[in-house]
Short mmCIF file of C-alpha atoms and ligand atoms in Angstrom, two decimals:
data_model
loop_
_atom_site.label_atom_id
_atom_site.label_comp_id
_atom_site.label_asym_id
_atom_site.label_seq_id
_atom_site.Cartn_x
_atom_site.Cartn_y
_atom_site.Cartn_z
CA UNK A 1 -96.34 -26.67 -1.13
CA UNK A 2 -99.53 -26.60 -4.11
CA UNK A 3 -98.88 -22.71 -3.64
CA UNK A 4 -94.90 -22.39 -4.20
CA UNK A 5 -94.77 -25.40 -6.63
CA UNK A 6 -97.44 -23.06 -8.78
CA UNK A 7 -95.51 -19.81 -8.60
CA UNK A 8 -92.70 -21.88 -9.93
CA UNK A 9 -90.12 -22.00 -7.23
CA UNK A 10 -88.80 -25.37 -7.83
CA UNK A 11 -86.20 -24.81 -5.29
CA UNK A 12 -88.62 -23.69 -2.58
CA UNK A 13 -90.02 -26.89 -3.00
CA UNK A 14 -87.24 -28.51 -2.52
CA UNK A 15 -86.25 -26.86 0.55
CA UNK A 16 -90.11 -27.70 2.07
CA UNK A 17 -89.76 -31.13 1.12
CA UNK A 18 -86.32 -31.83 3.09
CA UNK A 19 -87.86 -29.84 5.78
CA UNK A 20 -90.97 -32.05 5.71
CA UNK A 21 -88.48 -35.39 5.91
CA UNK A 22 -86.85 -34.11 8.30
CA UNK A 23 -89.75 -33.72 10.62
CA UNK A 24 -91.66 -36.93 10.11
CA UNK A 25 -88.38 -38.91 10.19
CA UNK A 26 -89.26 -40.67 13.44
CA UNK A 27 -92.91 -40.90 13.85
CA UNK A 28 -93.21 -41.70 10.13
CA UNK A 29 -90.07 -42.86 8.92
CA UNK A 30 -91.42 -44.45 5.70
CA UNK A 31 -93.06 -41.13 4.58
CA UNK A 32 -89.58 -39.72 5.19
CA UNK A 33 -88.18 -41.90 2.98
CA UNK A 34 -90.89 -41.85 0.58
CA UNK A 35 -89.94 -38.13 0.71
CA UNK A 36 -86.49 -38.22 -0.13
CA UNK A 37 -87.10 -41.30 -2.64
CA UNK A 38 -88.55 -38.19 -4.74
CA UNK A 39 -85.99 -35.87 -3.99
CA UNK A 40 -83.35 -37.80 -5.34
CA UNK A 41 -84.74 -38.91 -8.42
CA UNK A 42 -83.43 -37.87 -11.97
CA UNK A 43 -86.11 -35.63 -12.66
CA UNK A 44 -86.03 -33.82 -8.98
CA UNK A 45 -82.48 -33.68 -9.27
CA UNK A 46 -82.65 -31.82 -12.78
CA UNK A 47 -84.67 -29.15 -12.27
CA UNK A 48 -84.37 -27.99 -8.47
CA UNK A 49 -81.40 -29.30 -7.19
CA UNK A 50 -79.15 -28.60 -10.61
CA UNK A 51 -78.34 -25.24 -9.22
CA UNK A 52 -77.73 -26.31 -5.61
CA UNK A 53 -75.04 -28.90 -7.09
CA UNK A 54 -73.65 -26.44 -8.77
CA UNK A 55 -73.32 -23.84 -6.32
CA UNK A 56 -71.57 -26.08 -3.96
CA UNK A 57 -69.19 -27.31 -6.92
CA UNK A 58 -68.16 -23.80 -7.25
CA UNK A 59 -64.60 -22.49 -7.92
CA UNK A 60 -63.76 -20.18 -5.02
CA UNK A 61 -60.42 -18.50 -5.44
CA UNK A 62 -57.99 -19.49 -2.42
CA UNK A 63 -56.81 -16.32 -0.86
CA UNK A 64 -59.96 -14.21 -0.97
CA UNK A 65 -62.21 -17.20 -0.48
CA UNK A 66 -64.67 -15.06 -2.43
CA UNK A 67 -66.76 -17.08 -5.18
CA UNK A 68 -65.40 -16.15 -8.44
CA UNK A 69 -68.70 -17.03 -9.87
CA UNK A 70 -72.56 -16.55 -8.72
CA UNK A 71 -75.22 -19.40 -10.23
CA UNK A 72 -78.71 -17.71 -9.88
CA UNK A 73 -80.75 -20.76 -10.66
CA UNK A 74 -83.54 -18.86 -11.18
CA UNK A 75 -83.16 -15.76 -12.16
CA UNK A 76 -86.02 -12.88 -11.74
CA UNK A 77 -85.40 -9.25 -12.66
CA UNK A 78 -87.04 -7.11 -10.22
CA UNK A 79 -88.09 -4.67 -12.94
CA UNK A 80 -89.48 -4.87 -15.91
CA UNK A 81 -86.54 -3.15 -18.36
CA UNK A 82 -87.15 -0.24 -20.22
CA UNK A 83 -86.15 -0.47 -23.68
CA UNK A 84 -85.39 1.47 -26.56
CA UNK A 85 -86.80 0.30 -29.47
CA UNK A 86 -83.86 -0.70 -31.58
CA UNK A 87 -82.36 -3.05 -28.33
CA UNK A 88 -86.22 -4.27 -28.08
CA UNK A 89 -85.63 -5.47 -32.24
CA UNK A 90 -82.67 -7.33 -31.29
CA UNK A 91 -83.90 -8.88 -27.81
CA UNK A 92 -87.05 -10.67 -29.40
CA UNK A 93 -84.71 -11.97 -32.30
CA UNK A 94 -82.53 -12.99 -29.43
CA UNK A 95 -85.06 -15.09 -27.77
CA UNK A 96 -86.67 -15.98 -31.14
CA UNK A 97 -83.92 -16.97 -32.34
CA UNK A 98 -84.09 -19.96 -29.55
CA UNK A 99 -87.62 -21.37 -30.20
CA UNK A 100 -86.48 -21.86 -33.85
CA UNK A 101 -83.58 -23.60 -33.08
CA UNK A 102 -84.49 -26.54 -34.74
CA UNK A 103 -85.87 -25.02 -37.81
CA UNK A 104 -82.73 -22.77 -38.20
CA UNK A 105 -80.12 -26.23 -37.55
CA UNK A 106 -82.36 -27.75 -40.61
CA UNK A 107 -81.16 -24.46 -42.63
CA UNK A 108 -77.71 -25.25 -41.77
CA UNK A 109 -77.93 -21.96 -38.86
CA UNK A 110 -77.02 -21.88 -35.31
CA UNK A 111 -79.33 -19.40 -32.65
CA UNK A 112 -77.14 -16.39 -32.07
CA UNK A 113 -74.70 -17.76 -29.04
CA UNK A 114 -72.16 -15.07 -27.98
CA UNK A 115 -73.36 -11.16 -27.54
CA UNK A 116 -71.56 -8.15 -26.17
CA UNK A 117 -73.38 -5.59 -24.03
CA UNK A 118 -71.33 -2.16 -24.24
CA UNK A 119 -72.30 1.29 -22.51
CA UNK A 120 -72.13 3.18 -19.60
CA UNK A 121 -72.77 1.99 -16.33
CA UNK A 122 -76.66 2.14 -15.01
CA UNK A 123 -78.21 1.43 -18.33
CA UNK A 124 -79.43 -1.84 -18.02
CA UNK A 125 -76.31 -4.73 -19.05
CA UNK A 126 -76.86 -6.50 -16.37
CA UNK A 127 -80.20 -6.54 -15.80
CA UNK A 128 -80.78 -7.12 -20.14
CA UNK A 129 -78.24 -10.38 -19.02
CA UNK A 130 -80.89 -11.67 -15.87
CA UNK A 131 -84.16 -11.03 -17.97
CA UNK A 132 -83.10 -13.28 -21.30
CA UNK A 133 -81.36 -15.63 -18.78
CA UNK A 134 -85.57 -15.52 -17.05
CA UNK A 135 -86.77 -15.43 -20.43
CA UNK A 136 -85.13 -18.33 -21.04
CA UNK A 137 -85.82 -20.06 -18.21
CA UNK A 138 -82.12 -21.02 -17.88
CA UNK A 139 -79.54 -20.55 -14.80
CA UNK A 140 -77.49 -17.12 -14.85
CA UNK A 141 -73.93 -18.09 -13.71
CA UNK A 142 -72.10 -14.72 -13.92
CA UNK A 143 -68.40 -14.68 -13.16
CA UNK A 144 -67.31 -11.30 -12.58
CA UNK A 145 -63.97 -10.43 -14.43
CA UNK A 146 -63.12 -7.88 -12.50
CA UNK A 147 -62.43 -9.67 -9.43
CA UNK A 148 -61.07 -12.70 -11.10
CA UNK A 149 -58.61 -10.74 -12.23
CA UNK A 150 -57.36 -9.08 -9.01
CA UNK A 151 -57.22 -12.22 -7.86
CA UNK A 152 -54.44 -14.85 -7.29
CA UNK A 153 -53.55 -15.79 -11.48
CA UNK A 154 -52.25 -19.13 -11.00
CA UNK A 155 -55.30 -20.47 -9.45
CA UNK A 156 -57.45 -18.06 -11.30
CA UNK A 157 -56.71 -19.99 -14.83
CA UNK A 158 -57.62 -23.58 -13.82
CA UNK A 159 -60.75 -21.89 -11.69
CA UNK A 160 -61.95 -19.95 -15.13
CA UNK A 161 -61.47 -23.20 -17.01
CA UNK A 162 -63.43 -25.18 -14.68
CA UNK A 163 -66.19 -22.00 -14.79
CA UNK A 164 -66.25 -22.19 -18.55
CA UNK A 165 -66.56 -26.53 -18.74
CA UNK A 166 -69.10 -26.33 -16.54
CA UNK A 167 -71.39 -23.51 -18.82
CA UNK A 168 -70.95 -25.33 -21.47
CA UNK A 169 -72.27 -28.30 -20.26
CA UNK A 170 -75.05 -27.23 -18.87
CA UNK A 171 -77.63 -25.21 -20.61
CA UNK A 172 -76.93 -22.08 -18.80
CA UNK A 173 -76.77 -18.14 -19.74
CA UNK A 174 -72.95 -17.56 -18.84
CA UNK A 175 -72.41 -13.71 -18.26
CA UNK A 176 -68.65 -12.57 -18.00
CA UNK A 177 -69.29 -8.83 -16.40
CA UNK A 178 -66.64 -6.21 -16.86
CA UNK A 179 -65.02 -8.04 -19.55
CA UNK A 180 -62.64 -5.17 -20.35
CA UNK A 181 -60.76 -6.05 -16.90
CA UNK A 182 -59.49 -8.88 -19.22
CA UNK A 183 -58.08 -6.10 -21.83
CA UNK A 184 -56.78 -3.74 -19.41
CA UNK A 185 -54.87 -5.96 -17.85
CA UNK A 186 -53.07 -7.40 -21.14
CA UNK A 187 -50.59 -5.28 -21.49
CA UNK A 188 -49.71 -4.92 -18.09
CA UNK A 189 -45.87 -6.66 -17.54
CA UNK A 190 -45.96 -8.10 -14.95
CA UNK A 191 -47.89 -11.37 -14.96
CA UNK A 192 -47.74 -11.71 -19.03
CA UNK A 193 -47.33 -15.31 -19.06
CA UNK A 194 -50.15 -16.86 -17.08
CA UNK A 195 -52.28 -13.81 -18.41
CA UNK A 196 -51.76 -14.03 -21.97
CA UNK A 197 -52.42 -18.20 -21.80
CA UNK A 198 -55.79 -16.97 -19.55
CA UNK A 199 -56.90 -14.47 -22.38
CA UNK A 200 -55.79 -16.72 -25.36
CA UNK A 201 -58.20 -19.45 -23.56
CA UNK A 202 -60.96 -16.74 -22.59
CA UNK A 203 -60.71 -16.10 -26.67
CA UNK A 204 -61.07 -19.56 -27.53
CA UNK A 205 -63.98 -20.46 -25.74
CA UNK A 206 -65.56 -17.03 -26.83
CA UNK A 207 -65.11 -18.85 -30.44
CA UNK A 208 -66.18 -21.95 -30.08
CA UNK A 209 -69.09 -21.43 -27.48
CA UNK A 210 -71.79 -24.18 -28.55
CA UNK A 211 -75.01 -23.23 -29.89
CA UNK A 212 -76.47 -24.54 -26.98
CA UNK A 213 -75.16 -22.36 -24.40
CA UNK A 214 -75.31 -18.47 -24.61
CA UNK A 215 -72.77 -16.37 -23.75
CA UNK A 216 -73.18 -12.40 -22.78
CA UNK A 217 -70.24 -10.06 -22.25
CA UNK A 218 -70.51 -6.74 -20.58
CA UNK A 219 -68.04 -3.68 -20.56
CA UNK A 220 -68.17 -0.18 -19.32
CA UNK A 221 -65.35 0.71 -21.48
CA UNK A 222 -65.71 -1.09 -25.22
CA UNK A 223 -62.42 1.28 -26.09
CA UNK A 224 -60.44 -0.35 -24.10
CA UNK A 225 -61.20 -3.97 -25.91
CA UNK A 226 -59.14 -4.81 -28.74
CA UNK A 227 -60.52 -5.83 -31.86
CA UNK A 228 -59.77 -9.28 -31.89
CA UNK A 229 -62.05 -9.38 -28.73
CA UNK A 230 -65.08 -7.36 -30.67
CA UNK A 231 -64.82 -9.65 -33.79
CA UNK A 232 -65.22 -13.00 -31.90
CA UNK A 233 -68.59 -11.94 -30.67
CA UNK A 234 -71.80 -13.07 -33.21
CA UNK A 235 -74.23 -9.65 -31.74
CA UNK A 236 -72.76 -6.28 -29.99
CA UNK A 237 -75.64 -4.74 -28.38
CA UNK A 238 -74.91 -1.08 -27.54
CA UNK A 239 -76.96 0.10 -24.57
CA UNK A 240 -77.83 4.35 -24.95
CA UNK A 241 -78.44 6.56 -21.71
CA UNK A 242 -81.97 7.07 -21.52
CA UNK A 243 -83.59 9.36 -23.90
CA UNK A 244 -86.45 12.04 -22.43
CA UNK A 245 -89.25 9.41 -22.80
CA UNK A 246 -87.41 6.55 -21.12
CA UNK A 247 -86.44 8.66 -17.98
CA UNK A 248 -90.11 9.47 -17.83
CA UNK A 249 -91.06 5.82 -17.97
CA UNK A 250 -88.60 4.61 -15.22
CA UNK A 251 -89.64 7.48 -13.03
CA UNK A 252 -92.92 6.97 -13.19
CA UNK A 253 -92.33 3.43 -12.43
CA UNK A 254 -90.99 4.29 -9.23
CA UNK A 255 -93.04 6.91 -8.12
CA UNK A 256 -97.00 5.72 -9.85
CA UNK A 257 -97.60 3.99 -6.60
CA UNK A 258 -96.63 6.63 -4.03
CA UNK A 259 -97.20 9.96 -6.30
CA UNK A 260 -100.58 10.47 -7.89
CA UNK A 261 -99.73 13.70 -9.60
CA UNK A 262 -98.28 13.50 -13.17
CA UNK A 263 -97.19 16.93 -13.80
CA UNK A 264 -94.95 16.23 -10.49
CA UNK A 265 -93.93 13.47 -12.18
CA UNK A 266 -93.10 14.71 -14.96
CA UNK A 267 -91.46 17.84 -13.75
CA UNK A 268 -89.15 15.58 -11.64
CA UNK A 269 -88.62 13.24 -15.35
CA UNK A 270 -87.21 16.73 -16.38
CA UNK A 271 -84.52 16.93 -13.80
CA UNK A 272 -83.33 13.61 -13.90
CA UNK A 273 -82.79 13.88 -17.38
CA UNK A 274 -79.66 12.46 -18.25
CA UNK A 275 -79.23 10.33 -15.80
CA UNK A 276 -79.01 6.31 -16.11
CA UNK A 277 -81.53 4.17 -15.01
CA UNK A 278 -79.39 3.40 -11.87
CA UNK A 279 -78.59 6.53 -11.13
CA UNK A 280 -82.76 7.49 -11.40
CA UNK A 281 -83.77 4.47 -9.20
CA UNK A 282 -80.96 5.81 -6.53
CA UNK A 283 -81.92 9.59 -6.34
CA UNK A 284 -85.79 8.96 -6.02
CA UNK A 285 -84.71 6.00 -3.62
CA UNK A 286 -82.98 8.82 -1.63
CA UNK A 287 -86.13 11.36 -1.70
CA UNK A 288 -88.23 8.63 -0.61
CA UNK A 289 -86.36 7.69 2.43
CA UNK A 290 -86.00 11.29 3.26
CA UNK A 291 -89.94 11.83 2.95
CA UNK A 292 -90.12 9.03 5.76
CA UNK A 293 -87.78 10.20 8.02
CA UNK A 294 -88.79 14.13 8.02
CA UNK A 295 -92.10 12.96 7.98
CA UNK A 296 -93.19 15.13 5.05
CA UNK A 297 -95.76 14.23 2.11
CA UNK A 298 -93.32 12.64 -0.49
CA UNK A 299 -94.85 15.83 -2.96
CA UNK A 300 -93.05 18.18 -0.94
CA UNK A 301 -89.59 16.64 -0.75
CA UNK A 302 -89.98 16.68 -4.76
CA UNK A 303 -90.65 19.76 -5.18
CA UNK A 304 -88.35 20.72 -2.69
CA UNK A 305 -85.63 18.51 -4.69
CA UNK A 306 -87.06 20.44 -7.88
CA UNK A 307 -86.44 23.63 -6.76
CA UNK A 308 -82.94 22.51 -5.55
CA UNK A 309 -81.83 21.09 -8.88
CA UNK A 310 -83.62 24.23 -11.38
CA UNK A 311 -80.22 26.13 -11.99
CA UNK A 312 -78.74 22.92 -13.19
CA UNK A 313 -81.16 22.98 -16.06
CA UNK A 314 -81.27 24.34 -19.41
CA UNK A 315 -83.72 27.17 -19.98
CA UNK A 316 -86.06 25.41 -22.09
CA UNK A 317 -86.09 22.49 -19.46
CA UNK A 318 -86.98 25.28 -16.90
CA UNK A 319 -89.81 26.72 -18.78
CA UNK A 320 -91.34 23.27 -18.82
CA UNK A 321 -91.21 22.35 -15.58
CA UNK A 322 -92.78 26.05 -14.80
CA UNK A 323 -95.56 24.86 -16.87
CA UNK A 324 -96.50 21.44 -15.01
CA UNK A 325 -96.01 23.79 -11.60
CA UNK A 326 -98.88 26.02 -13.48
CA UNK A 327 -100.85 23.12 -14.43
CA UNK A 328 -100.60 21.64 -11.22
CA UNK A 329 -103.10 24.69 -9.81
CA UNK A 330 -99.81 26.61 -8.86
CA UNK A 331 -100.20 30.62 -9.30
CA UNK A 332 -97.76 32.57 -11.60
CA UNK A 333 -95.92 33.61 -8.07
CA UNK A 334 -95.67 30.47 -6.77
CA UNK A 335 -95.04 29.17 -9.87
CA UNK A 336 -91.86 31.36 -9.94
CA UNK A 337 -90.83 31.29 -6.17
CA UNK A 338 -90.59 27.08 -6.64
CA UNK A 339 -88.52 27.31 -10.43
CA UNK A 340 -87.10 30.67 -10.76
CA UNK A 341 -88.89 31.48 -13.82
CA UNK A 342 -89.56 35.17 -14.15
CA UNK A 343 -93.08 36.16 -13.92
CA UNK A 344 -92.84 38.13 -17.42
CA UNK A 345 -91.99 34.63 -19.06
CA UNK A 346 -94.81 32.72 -17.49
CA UNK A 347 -97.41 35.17 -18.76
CA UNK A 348 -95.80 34.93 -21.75
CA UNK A 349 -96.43 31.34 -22.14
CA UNK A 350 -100.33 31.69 -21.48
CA UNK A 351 -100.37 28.25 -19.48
CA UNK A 352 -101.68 29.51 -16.34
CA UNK A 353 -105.26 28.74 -15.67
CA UNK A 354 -106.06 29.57 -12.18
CA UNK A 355 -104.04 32.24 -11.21
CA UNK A 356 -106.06 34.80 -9.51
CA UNK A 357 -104.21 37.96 -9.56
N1 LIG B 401 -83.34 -0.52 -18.99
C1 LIG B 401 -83.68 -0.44 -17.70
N2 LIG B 401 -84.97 -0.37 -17.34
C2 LIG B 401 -85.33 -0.27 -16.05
N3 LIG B 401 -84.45 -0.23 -15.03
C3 LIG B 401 -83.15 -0.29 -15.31
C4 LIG B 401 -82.69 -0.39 -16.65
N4 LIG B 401 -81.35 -0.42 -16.63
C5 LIG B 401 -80.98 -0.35 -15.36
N5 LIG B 401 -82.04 -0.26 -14.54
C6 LIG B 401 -82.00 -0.17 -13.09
O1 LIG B 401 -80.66 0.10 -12.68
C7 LIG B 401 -80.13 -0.99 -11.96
C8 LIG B 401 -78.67 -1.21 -12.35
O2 LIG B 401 -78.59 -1.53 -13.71
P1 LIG B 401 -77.52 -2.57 -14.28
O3 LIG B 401 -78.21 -3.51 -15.18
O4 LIG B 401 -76.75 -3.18 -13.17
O5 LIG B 401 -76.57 -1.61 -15.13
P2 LIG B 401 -75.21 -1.95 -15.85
O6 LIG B 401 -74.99 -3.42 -15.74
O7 LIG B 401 -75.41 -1.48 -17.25
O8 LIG B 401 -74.16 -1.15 -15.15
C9 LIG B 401 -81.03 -2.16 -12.30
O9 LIG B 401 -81.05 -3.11 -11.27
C10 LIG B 401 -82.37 -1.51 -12.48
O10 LIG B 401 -82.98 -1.27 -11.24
MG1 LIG B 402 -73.47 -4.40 -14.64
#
């Protein structure tokens, strides 16, 4: 119990300490109660079992008997995100922004309380959402628009509302996902009514979200928002694709631990160039399950995968990834069987250093 209560897993706790009642309950039935004495006090009930109460409180939507909303009491992002520089600015003012709290209220200035993530899909929104939500040690309850919205309406309104009281009332990160859903589905004719009274209260709360709570949009598709969404929002965060140096970072990431040869690495960064972040993590996912089940060295499979994937790349592209083959201890020729290069342009570039013909 010393060990999980350390790592900071309130709720583990929790779930050892019913488990532990439960056991002694008849040879040491005092103990028990002793037990549960703790588990039901204010403090106990605060921290660990907030997020139980909650989840069990939830809204679920009466024909899909899906939950239109997911608490993570605890959130932990299972990377570290990679960041480019300008969202890294805005993240630490973010977060800063909330440890000054109180000086900025004596200025007359409330913390920054409702942001919209735009961009493509892959590059991070969600994940940006879980790591302030773990940065500041707060609850992530994200309801996901998307499925609200294909959901039953009538019930849908009164379940948002009761989504929305209860993130305000609790100091929570609230992340609506896919907010566009909401837009798209504005002008559609046939459920106007209940829909525009939905979006008119969606707007509202977007408005007058207390300082207290945070609030994080997401969308795949800002064009489709209209403005009047946009201008309610006090921060809109734009997430890029990854540049060059960012692929390299997330690839390396992935592969550090099972490939200890960085002009691989890099020549593989080169590929996956333009990729998202998802859309990185999934291919290398791939080659690394492959690796296992043909029983090859992982190296091989990504080289393979290289050689695959060269006439997809620009020329430049494929001269450098002929020069990590080359300073990998590859010869011109192999060099050129792997990438396709032609021998004449590999001389040319002077890189090789152990070619022995
Ligand atoms: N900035 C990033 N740094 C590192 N990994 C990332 C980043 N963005 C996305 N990923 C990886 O891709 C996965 C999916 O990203 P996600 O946040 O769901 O994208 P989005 O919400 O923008 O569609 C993440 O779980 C993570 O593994
Ligand atoms: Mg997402």
């Amino acid at each position: 119990m010393a060990r999980l209560a350390l790592s900071g897993r309130p709720q583990d706790v929790t779930t050892f300490l019913l488990r532990l009642a439960k056991r002694v309950q008849s040879d040491r039935p005092e103990f028990a109660s002793q037990i549960n004495a703790v588990l039901a006090s204010p403090t106990a009930q605060q921290s660990a079992f907030r997020g139980v109460a909650v989840e069990q409180a939830l809204p679920r939507d009466v024909d899909s008997r899906l939950s239109l909303i997911r608490v993570d009491p605890l959130p932990t992002p299972d990377v570290e995100p990679i960041l480019d520089e300008s969202i890294r600015v805005l993240m630490d003012q973010l977060l800063a922004e909330r440890a000054y709290q109180s000086a900025l209220a004596e200025q007359g200035l409330t913390p920054t309380k409702s942001v919209l993530f735009t961009g493509a899909p892959g590059v991070g929104k969600s994940l940006m959402a879980k790591w302030i939500a773990h940065r500041l040690q707060r609850p992530l309850v994200t309801l996901d628009l998307s499925a609200v919205m294909s959901s039953f309406l009538g019930k849908t309104g009164a379940n948002i509302r009761h989504v929305l009281d209860y993130a305000k009332a609790s100091p929570c990160v609230l992340f609506l996902d896919e907010l566009d859903s909401v837009a798209k589905r504005r002008d559609d004719a046939t459920e106007i009514g209940e829909l525009k009274r939905l979006v008119t209260v969606l707007l509202q709360e977007i408005d007058e979200w207390p300082a207290s709570g945070l609030l994080i949009a997401a969308t795949n598709h800002p064009a489709l928002l209209d403005p009047a969404i946009w201008r309610r929002f006090d921060l809109i965060i734009d997430f890029p694709m990854p540049k060059a140096e960012q692929v390299r970072q997330a690839v390396t990431s992935i592969l550090r631990v099972r490939v200890p040869n960085e002009d691989l690495i890099e020549a593989v960064s080169i590929v996956l160039d333009g990729y998202s972040f998802s859309d990185i993590g999934r291919e290398l996912n791939r080659l690394i399950k492959q690796s296992v089940m043909v029983q090859a060295p992982l190296e091989d499979v990504l080289r393979e995968y290289i050689r695959g994937r060269m006439s997809d790349l620009r020329v430049e592209q494929r001269k450098t990834v002929a020069s990590c083959f080359l300073r990998a201890g590859f010869t011109q020729r192999e060099t050129h069987e792997w990438t396709g290069v032609h021998r004449d342009t590999l001389r040319k570039m002077g890189m090789s250093t152990t070619d022995s013909e």
